[in-house]
PDB file of C-alpha atoms and ligand atoms in Angstrom:
ATOM      1  CA  MET T   1    -103.082  21.865 -88.140  1.00 95.00           C
ATOM      2  CA  ASN T   2    -100.238  24.482 -86.634  1.00 98.00           C
ATOM      3  CA  ILE T   3    -101.465  25.708 -83.406  1.00 98.00           C
ATOM      4  CA  VAL T   4     -99.601  28.244 -80.862  1.00 98.00           C
ATOM      5  CA  ILE T   5    -100.519  27.178 -77.205  1.00 98.00           C
ATOM      6  CA  PHE T   6    -100.556  31.064 -76.443  1.00 98.00           C
ATOM      7  CA  GLY T   7    -100.342  32.760 -72.084  1.00 98.00           C
ATOM      8  CA  ALA T   8     -97.939  33.812 -69.699  1.00 98.00           C
ATOM      9  CA  PRO T   9     -95.404  31.549 -67.490  1.00 98.00           C
ATOM     10  CA  GLY T  10     -97.491  29.469 -65.246  1.00 98.00           C
ATOM     11  CA  SER T  11    -100.517  29.513 -67.598  1.00 98.00           C
ATOM     12  CA  GLY T  12    -100.743  26.024 -68.478  1.00 98.00           C
ATOM     13  CA  LYS T  13     -99.607  25.383 -72.078  1.00 98.00           C
ATOM     14  CA  GLY T  14     -97.281  22.745 -71.116  1.00 97.00           C
ATOM     15  CA  THR T  15    -100.298  20.883 -69.510  1.00 97.00           C
ATOM     16  CA  GLN T  16    -102.604  21.550 -72.333  1.00 98.00           C
ATOM     17  CA  SER T  17    -100.712  20.830 -75.098  1.00 98.00           C
ATOM     18  CA  ALA T  18     -99.570  17.698 -73.406  1.00 98.00           C
ATOM     19  CA  LEU T  19    -103.435  16.892 -74.206  1.00 98.00           C
ATOM     20  CA  LEU T  20    -103.148  18.195 -77.894  1.00 97.00           C
ATOM     21  CA  ILE T  21    -100.582  15.776 -78.434  1.00 97.00           C
ATOM     22  CA  GLU T  22    -102.743  13.071 -77.070  1.00 97.00           C
ATOM     23  CA  GLU T  23    -105.696  13.175 -79.169  1.00 96.00           C
ATOM     24  CA  TYR T  24    -104.642  14.846 -82.351  1.00 95.00           C
ATOM     25  CA  GLY T  25    -101.300  13.420 -82.625  1.00 95.00           C
ATOM     26  CA  TYR T  26     -99.032  16.234 -84.058  1.00 96.00           C
ATOM     27  CA  TYR T  27     -95.324  17.529 -83.166  1.00 97.00           C
ATOM     28  CA  HIS T  28     -94.537  19.236 -79.873  1.00 98.00           C
ATOM     29  CA  ILE T  29     -92.005  22.016 -79.968  1.00 98.00           C
ATOM     30  CA  SER T  30     -91.540  22.936 -76.193  1.00 98.00           C
ATOM     31  CA  THR T  31     -89.177  25.957 -77.093  1.00 98.00           C
ATOM     32  CA  GLY T  32     -88.225  26.063 -73.135  1.00 98.00           C
ATOM     33  CA  ASP T  33     -87.926  22.572 -73.308  1.00 97.00           C
ATOM     34  CA  VAL T  34     -85.734  22.521 -76.155  1.00 98.00           C
ATOM     35  CA  LEU T  35     -83.083  24.448 -74.418  1.00 98.00           C
ATOM     36  CA  ARG T  36     -83.304  22.841 -70.562  1.00 97.00           C
ATOM     37  CA  GLY T  37     -82.363  19.539 -73.117  1.00 98.00           C
ATOM     38  CA  GLN T  38     -79.320  21.821 -74.082  1.00 98.00           C
ATOM     39  CA  ILE T  39     -78.373  22.716 -70.343  1.00 97.00           C
ATOM     40  CA  ALA T  40     -78.612  18.895 -69.191  1.00 97.00           C
ATOM     41  CA  ALA T  41     -76.423  18.093 -72.394  1.00 98.00           C
ATOM     42  CA  GLY T  42     -73.661  20.504 -70.931  1.00 98.00           C
ATOM     43  CA  THR T  43     -73.888  21.597 -74.486  1.00 98.00           C
ATOM     44  CA  GLU T  44     -72.892  25.301 -75.534  1.00 98.00           C
ATOM     45  CA  LEU T  45     -76.063  26.218 -76.840  1.00 97.00           C
ATOM     46  CA  GLY T  46     -76.823  24.988 -73.109  1.00 98.00           C
ATOM     47  CA  LYS T  47     -74.667  27.160 -71.644  1.00 98.00           C
ATOM     48  CA  ILE T  48     -75.668  30.594 -73.238  1.00 98.00           C
ATOM     49  CA  ALA T  49     -79.804  28.907 -73.014  1.00 98.00           C
ATOM     50  CA  ASP T  50     -78.688  28.910 -69.266  1.00 97.00           C
ATOM     51  CA  SER T  51     -76.939  32.963 -68.693  1.00 97.00           C
ATOM     52  CA  TYR T  52     -80.917  34.403 -70.330  1.00 98.00           C
ATOM     53  CA  ILE T  53     -83.276  31.394 -68.531  1.00 98.00           C
ATOM     54  CA  SER T  54     -81.680  31.787 -64.935  1.00 96.00           C
ATOM     55  CA  HIS T  55     -81.762  35.623 -65.094  1.00 96.00           C
ATOM     56  CA  GLY T  56     -85.950  34.671 -66.321  1.00 97.00           C
ATOM     57  CA  LYS T  57     -84.924  37.418 -69.816  1.00 98.00           C
ATOM     58  CA  LEU T  58     -86.200  35.763 -73.503  1.00 98.00           C
ATOM     59  CA  ILE T  59     -83.048  34.546 -75.444  1.00 98.00           C
ATOM     60  CA  PRO T  60     -82.189  36.491 -78.867  1.00 98.00           C
ATOM     61  CA  ASP T  61     -85.038  36.389 -81.606  1.00 98.00           C
ATOM     62  CA  GLU T  62     -81.732  35.140 -84.231  1.00 98.00           C
ATOM     63  CA  LEU T  63     -80.814  32.345 -82.273  1.00 98.00           C
ATOM     64  CA  MET T  64     -84.515  31.475 -80.800  1.00 98.00           C
ATOM     65  CA  ILE T  65     -85.727  31.708 -84.668  1.00 98.00           C
ATOM     66  CA  GLU T  66     -82.620  29.123 -85.818  1.00 98.00           C
ATOM     67  CA  ILE T  67     -83.008  27.062 -83.091  1.00 98.00           C
ATOM     68  CA  LEU T  68     -86.622  26.898 -83.501  1.00 98.00           C
ATOM     69  CA  ASP T  69     -85.716  26.112 -87.449  1.00 98.00           C
ATOM     70  CA  ASP T  70     -83.610  23.385 -87.111  1.00 97.00           C
ATOM     71  CA  VAL T  71     -85.710  21.764 -84.287  1.00 98.00           C
ATOM     72  CA  MET T  72     -87.989  21.181 -87.567  1.00 97.00           C
ATOM     73  CA  SER T  73     -86.394  20.638 -89.880  1.00 97.00           C
ATOM     74  CA  ALA T  74     -84.375  17.972 -87.859  1.00 97.00           C
ATOM     75  CA  HIS T  75     -88.232  16.265 -86.649  1.00 96.00           C
ATOM     76  CA  PRO T  76     -89.979  15.771 -90.598  1.00 94.00           C
ATOM     77  CA  GLU T  77     -92.885  14.189 -89.078  1.00 93.00           C
ATOM     78  CA  SER T  78     -93.335  18.306 -87.705  1.00 95.00           C
ATOM     79  CA  ALA T  79     -94.454  18.780 -91.481  1.00 93.00           C
ATOM     80  CA  LYS T  80     -97.781  17.501 -90.178  1.00 92.00           C
ATOM     81  CA  GLY T  81     -99.076  19.406 -87.420  1.00 96.00           C
ATOM     82  CA  VAL T  82     -96.814  21.276 -85.046  1.00 98.00           C
ATOM     83  CA  VAL T  83     -98.236  22.489 -81.191  1.00 98.00           C
ATOM     84  CA  PHE T  84     -96.045  25.425 -80.815  1.00 98.00           C
ATOM     85  CA  ASP T  85     -95.310  26.004 -76.869  1.00 98.00           C
ATOM     86  CA  GLY T  86     -93.983  28.717 -75.840  1.00 98.00           C
ATOM     87  CA  PHE T  87     -93.237  30.268 -79.261  1.00 98.00           C
ATOM     88  CA  PRO T  88     -93.513  33.126 -79.974  1.00 98.00           C
ATOM     89  CA  ARG T  89     -92.553  35.150 -77.598  1.00 98.00           C
ATOM     90  CA  THR T  90     -91.894  38.625 -79.570  1.00 98.00           C
ATOM     91  CA  ILE T  91     -92.995  40.196 -83.157  1.00 98.00           C
ATOM     92  CA  LYS T  92     -90.171  39.123 -84.147  1.00 98.00           C
ATOM     93  CA  GLN T  93     -90.640  35.657 -83.875  1.00 98.00           C
ATOM     94  CA  ALA T  94     -94.487  35.786 -84.393  1.00 98.00           C
ATOM     95  CA  ASP T  95     -93.047  37.381 -87.751  1.00 98.00           C
ATOM     96  CA  ALA T  96     -90.143  34.236 -88.418  1.00 98.00           C
ATOM     97  CA  LEU T  97     -92.960  31.413 -87.562  1.00 98.00           C
ATOM     98  CA  ASP T  98     -94.683  32.471 -89.936  1.00 98.00           C
ATOM     99  CA  GLU T  99     -91.632  32.698 -92.695  1.00 98.00           C
ATOM    100  CA  LEU T 100     -90.647  29.503 -91.508  1.00 98.00           C
ATOM    101  CA  LEU T 101     -93.886  27.702 -91.359  1.00 98.00           C
ATOM    102  CA  ALA T 102     -94.148  29.360 -95.086  1.00 98.00           C
ATOM    103  CA  LYS T 103     -91.275  27.663 -96.791  1.00 96.00           C
ATOM    104  CA  ARG T 104     -92.549  24.480 -95.653  1.00 96.00           C
ATOM    105  CA  ASN T 105     -96.456  25.643 -97.259  1.00 96.00           C
ATOM    106  CA  GLN T 106     -97.885  25.530 -94.500  1.00 97.00           C
ATOM    107  CA  LYS T 107     -99.463  28.134 -91.744  1.00 97.00           C
ATOM    108  CA  LEU T 108    -100.241  29.212 -88.742  1.00 98.00           C
ATOM    109  CA  ASP T 109    -103.903  27.703 -88.302  1.00 98.00           C
ATOM    110  CA  ILE T 110    -104.592  29.084 -84.321  1.00 98.00           C
ATOM    111  CA  VAL T 111    -103.529  30.988 -81.803  1.00 98.00           C
ATOM    112  CA  VAL T 112    -105.378  29.444 -78.476  1.00 98.00           C
ATOM    113  CA  GLY T 113    -104.053  31.879 -75.504  1.00 98.00           C
ATOM    114  CA  LEU T 114    -104.813  31.174 -71.920  1.00 98.00           C
ATOM    115  CA  GLU T 115    -105.640  33.727 -70.047  1.00 98.00           C
ATOM    116  CA  VAL T 116    -105.144  33.880 -66.512  1.00 98.00           C
ATOM    117  CA  GLU T 117    -104.982  36.177 -63.369  1.00 97.00           C
ATOM    118  CA  GLU T 118    -101.015  37.421 -62.345  1.00 97.00           C
ATOM    119  CA  GLU T 119    -101.905  35.916 -58.766  1.00 97.00           C
ATOM    120  CA  GLU T 120    -102.436  32.749 -59.920  1.00 97.00           C
ATOM    121  CA  LEU T 121     -99.816  32.686 -62.014  1.00 98.00           C
ATOM    122  CA  ILE T 122     -97.027  33.653 -59.387  1.00 98.00           C
ATOM    123  CA  ALA T 123     -99.810  31.257 -56.728  1.00 97.00           C
ATOM    124  CA  ARG T 124     -98.770  28.022 -59.514  1.00 97.00           C
ATOM    125  CA  LEU T 125     -95.212  28.935 -60.656  1.00 97.00           C
ATOM    126  CA  ILE T 126     -94.289  28.905 -56.824  1.00 97.00           C
ATOM    127  CA  ASN T 127     -95.843  26.058 -56.206  1.00 97.00           C
ATOM    128  CA  ARG T 128     -94.179  23.938 -60.002  1.00 96.00           C
ATOM    129  CA  GLY T 129     -90.903  24.954 -58.285  1.00 96.00           C
ATOM    130  CA  LYS T 130     -91.535  23.159 -54.807  1.00 96.00           C
ATOM    131  CA  THR T 131     -90.615  20.025 -57.327  1.00 96.00           C
ATOM    132  CA  SER T 132     -89.908  21.232 -61.178  1.00 94.00           C
ATOM    133  CA  GLY T 133     -85.754  22.086 -60.230  1.00 93.00           C
ATOM    134  CA  ARG T 134     -86.630  24.900 -62.699  1.00 93.00           C
ATOM    135  CA  SER T 135     -83.830  27.397 -61.735  1.00 93.00           C
ATOM    136  CA  ASP T 136     -85.935  30.042 -62.782  1.00 96.00           C
ATOM    137  CA  ASP T 137     -88.839  29.107 -60.964  1.00 95.00           C
ATOM    138  CA  ASN T 138     -87.998  31.241 -57.412  1.00 96.00           C
ATOM    139  CA  MET T 139     -90.114  34.194 -57.082  1.00 96.00           C
ATOM    140  CA  GLU T 140     -87.558  37.290 -58.177  1.00 96.00           C
ATOM    141  CA  THR T 141     -87.271  35.685 -61.667  1.00 97.00           C
ATOM    142  CA  ILE T 142     -90.787  34.632 -61.451  1.00 98.00           C
ATOM    143  CA  LYS T 143     -91.829  38.241 -61.240  1.00 97.00           C
ATOM    144  CA  LYS T 144     -88.600  38.917 -64.307  1.00 98.00           C
ATOM    145  CA  ARG T 145     -90.244  36.442 -66.042  1.00 98.00           C
ATOM    146  CA  LEU T 146     -93.880  37.998 -65.722  1.00 98.00           C
ATOM    147  CA  ASP T 147     -92.680  41.264 -66.420  1.00 98.00           C
ATOM    148  CA  VAL T 148     -90.974  40.339 -70.157  1.00 98.00           C
ATOM    149  CA  TYR T 149     -94.701  38.743 -70.381  1.00 98.00           C
ATOM    150  CA  ASN T 150     -96.340  41.816 -70.323  1.00 98.00           C
ATOM    151  CA  ASN T 151     -94.145  43.991 -72.157  1.00 98.00           C
ATOM    152  CA  GLN T 152     -92.108  41.678 -75.194  1.00 98.00           C
ATOM    153  CA  THR T 153     -95.131  38.710 -74.910  1.00 98.00           C
ATOM    154  CA  ASN T 154     -98.778  39.934 -74.476  1.00 98.00           C
ATOM    155  CA  PRO T 155     -98.515  42.239 -78.103  1.00 98.00           C
ATOM    156  CA  LEU T 156     -98.950  39.704 -79.916  1.00 98.00           C
ATOM    157  CA  ARG T 157    -102.361  39.315 -78.475  1.00 98.00           C
ATOM    158  CA  ASP T 158    -103.086  41.592 -80.374  1.00 98.00           C
ATOM    159  CA  HIS T 159    -101.227  40.952 -83.325  1.00 98.00           C
ATOM    160  CA  TYR T 160    -103.290  37.556 -83.547  1.00 98.00           C
ATOM    161  CA  MET T 161    -106.090  39.090 -83.585  1.00 98.00           C
ATOM    162  CA  GLU T 162    -105.915  41.926 -85.540  1.00 98.00           C
ATOM    163  CA  GLN T 163    -105.178  38.336 -87.772  1.00 97.00           C
ATOM    164  CA  GLY T 164    -108.133  36.560 -86.681  1.00 97.00           C
ATOM    165  CA  LYS T 165    -106.614  33.874 -85.607  1.00 98.00           C
ATOM    166  CA  TYR T 166    -106.542  34.501 -81.971  1.00 98.00           C
ATOM    167  CA  ALA T 167    -109.062  32.494 -79.474  1.00 98.00           C
ATOM    168  CA  ALA T 168    -108.923  33.354 -76.094  1.00 98.00           C
ATOM    169  CA  VAL T 169    -109.708  30.380 -73.567  1.00 98.00           C
ATOM    170  CA  HIS T 170    -110.396  30.809 -69.897  1.00 98.00           C
ATOM    171  CA  GLY T 171    -107.418  29.201 -68.427  1.00 97.00           C
ATOM    172  CA  MET T 172    -108.969  28.979 -64.966  1.00 97.00           C
ATOM    173  CA  GLY T 173    -110.675  25.737 -63.031  1.00 96.00           C
ATOM    174  CA  SER T 174    -109.548  22.433 -64.122  1.00 97.00           C
ATOM    175  CA  ILE T 175    -107.515  20.691 -66.429  1.00 98.00           C
ATOM    176  CA  GLU T 176    -110.544  19.567 -68.009  1.00 98.00           C
ATOM    177  CA  ASP T 177    -112.633  22.047 -68.433  1.00 98.00           C
ATOM    178  CA  ILE T 178    -110.191  24.002 -69.833  1.00 98.00           C
ATOM    179  CA  TYR T 179    -109.239  21.675 -72.468  1.00 98.00           C
ATOM    180  CA  SER T 180    -112.530  20.874 -73.465  1.00 98.00           C
ATOM    181  CA  HIS T 181    -112.861  24.687 -74.646  1.00 98.00           C
ATOM    182  CA  ILE T 182    -109.337  24.797 -76.133  1.00 98.00           C
ATOM    183  CA  LYS T 183    -110.703  22.084 -78.327  1.00 98.00           C
ATOM    184  CA  ALA T 184    -114.119  23.695 -79.163  1.00 97.00           C
ATOM    185  CA  ALA T 185    -111.573  26.523 -80.829  1.00 97.00           C
ATOM    186  CA  ILE T 186    -109.920  24.223 -82.591  1.00 97.00           C
ATOM    187  CA  GLU T 187    -112.886  22.113 -83.846  1.00 96.00           C
ATOM    188  CA  SER T 188    -114.388  24.984 -85.023  1.00 95.00           C
ATOM    189  CA  ILE T 189    -111.919  26.303 -87.492  1.00 93.00           C
ATOM    190  CA  LYS T 190    -111.263  23.039 -88.409  1.00 82.00           C
ATOM    191  CA  LYS T 191    -114.889  23.691 -90.197  1.00 65.00           C
TER     192      LYS T 191
HETATM  193  P1  LIG O   1     -90.688  28.110 -70.763  1.00 56.80           P
HETATM  194  O1  LIG O   1     -89.929  26.795 -70.616  1.00 56.80           O
HETATM  195  O2  LIG O   1     -91.469  28.646 -71.806  1.00 56.80           O
HETATM  196  O3  LIG O   1     -91.667  28.824 -69.630  1.00 56.80           O
HETATM  197  O4  LIG O   1     -89.416  28.886 -71.173  1.00 56.80           O
HETATM  198  C1  LIG O   1     -88.355  28.924 -69.713  1.00 56.80           C
HETATM  199  C2  LIG O   1     -87.703  30.666 -70.346  1.00 56.80           C
HETATM  200  O5  LIG O   1     -86.637  29.834 -71.557  1.00 56.80           O
HETATM  201  C3  LIG O   1     -88.145  31.528 -71.217  1.00 56.80           C
HETATM  202  O6  LIG O   1     -88.027  32.289 -69.104  1.00 56.80           O
HETATM  203  C4  LIG O   1     -86.798  32.269 -71.272  1.00 56.80           C
HETATM  204  O7  LIG O   1     -85.629  32.504 -71.450  1.00 56.80           O
HETATM  205  C5  LIG O   1     -86.164  30.506 -72.422  1.00 56.80           C
HETATM  206  N1  LIG O   1     -87.344  30.996 -73.873  1.00 56.80           N
HETATM  207  C6  LIG O   1     -88.461  29.715 -74.139  1.00 56.80           C
HETATM  208  N2  LIG O   1     -88.863  30.206 -74.876  1.00 56.80           N
HETATM  209  C7  LIG O   1     -87.881  31.082 -75.365  1.00 56.80           C
HETATM  210  C8  LIG O   1     -88.779  31.848 -76.795  1.00 56.80           C
HETATM  211  N3  LIG O   1     -89.385  31.628 -77.400  1.00 56.80           N
HETATM  212  N4  LIG O   1     -87.781  32.601 -77.497  1.00 56.80           N
HETATM  213  C9  LIG O   1     -86.816  33.031 -76.123  1.00 56.80           C
HETATM  214  N5  LIG O   1     -86.596  32.533 -74.857  1.00 56.80           N
HETATM  215  C10 LIG O   1     -87.392  31.275 -75.407  1.00 56.80           C
END
């Protein structure tokens, strides 16, 4: 199965992806982690990525799509199923994801949307910033990232709803409870 874990910054995508990987053994692709890996390695791509990430902006679609294609090709185990975490973030990326999967004779099965109130998102991100060392976990950049999410990424919710692929999950409460709702959504489409 190919699963997208969708939601605003701070909605718990990384945490819940890790639980899904543990249980189902799918391949995890966090585009944010891929980019931070490039930054840490000091590559040219990392330098470009950093100039966007530290300002809370999205990496341009063309570049991001190319990076994802490369990651999928470099990891043949992704053919068994992927949890996409942080991708797609624009309609253009969503269309590209369909194409990337189609050329591998696959399709996107479900988009799990973690729905969390904005106040809670900000509190979580500020808290994460105390230990994450991330250049974008500060109040100024958090606000920009939430704007970007609301304007560019949130329209994907309707996009996937129209396709009947969107499963809304209330993303507040304990990690275990949230995970059990995600699991139920995934199991329901497996039948
Ligand atoms: P994340 O770790 O998913 O919160 O992503 C951190 C930052 O990486 C984002 O604020 C963007 O600057 C960049 N990024 C991650 N994924 C994408 C994507 N799919 N498209 C564009 N930019 C991305």
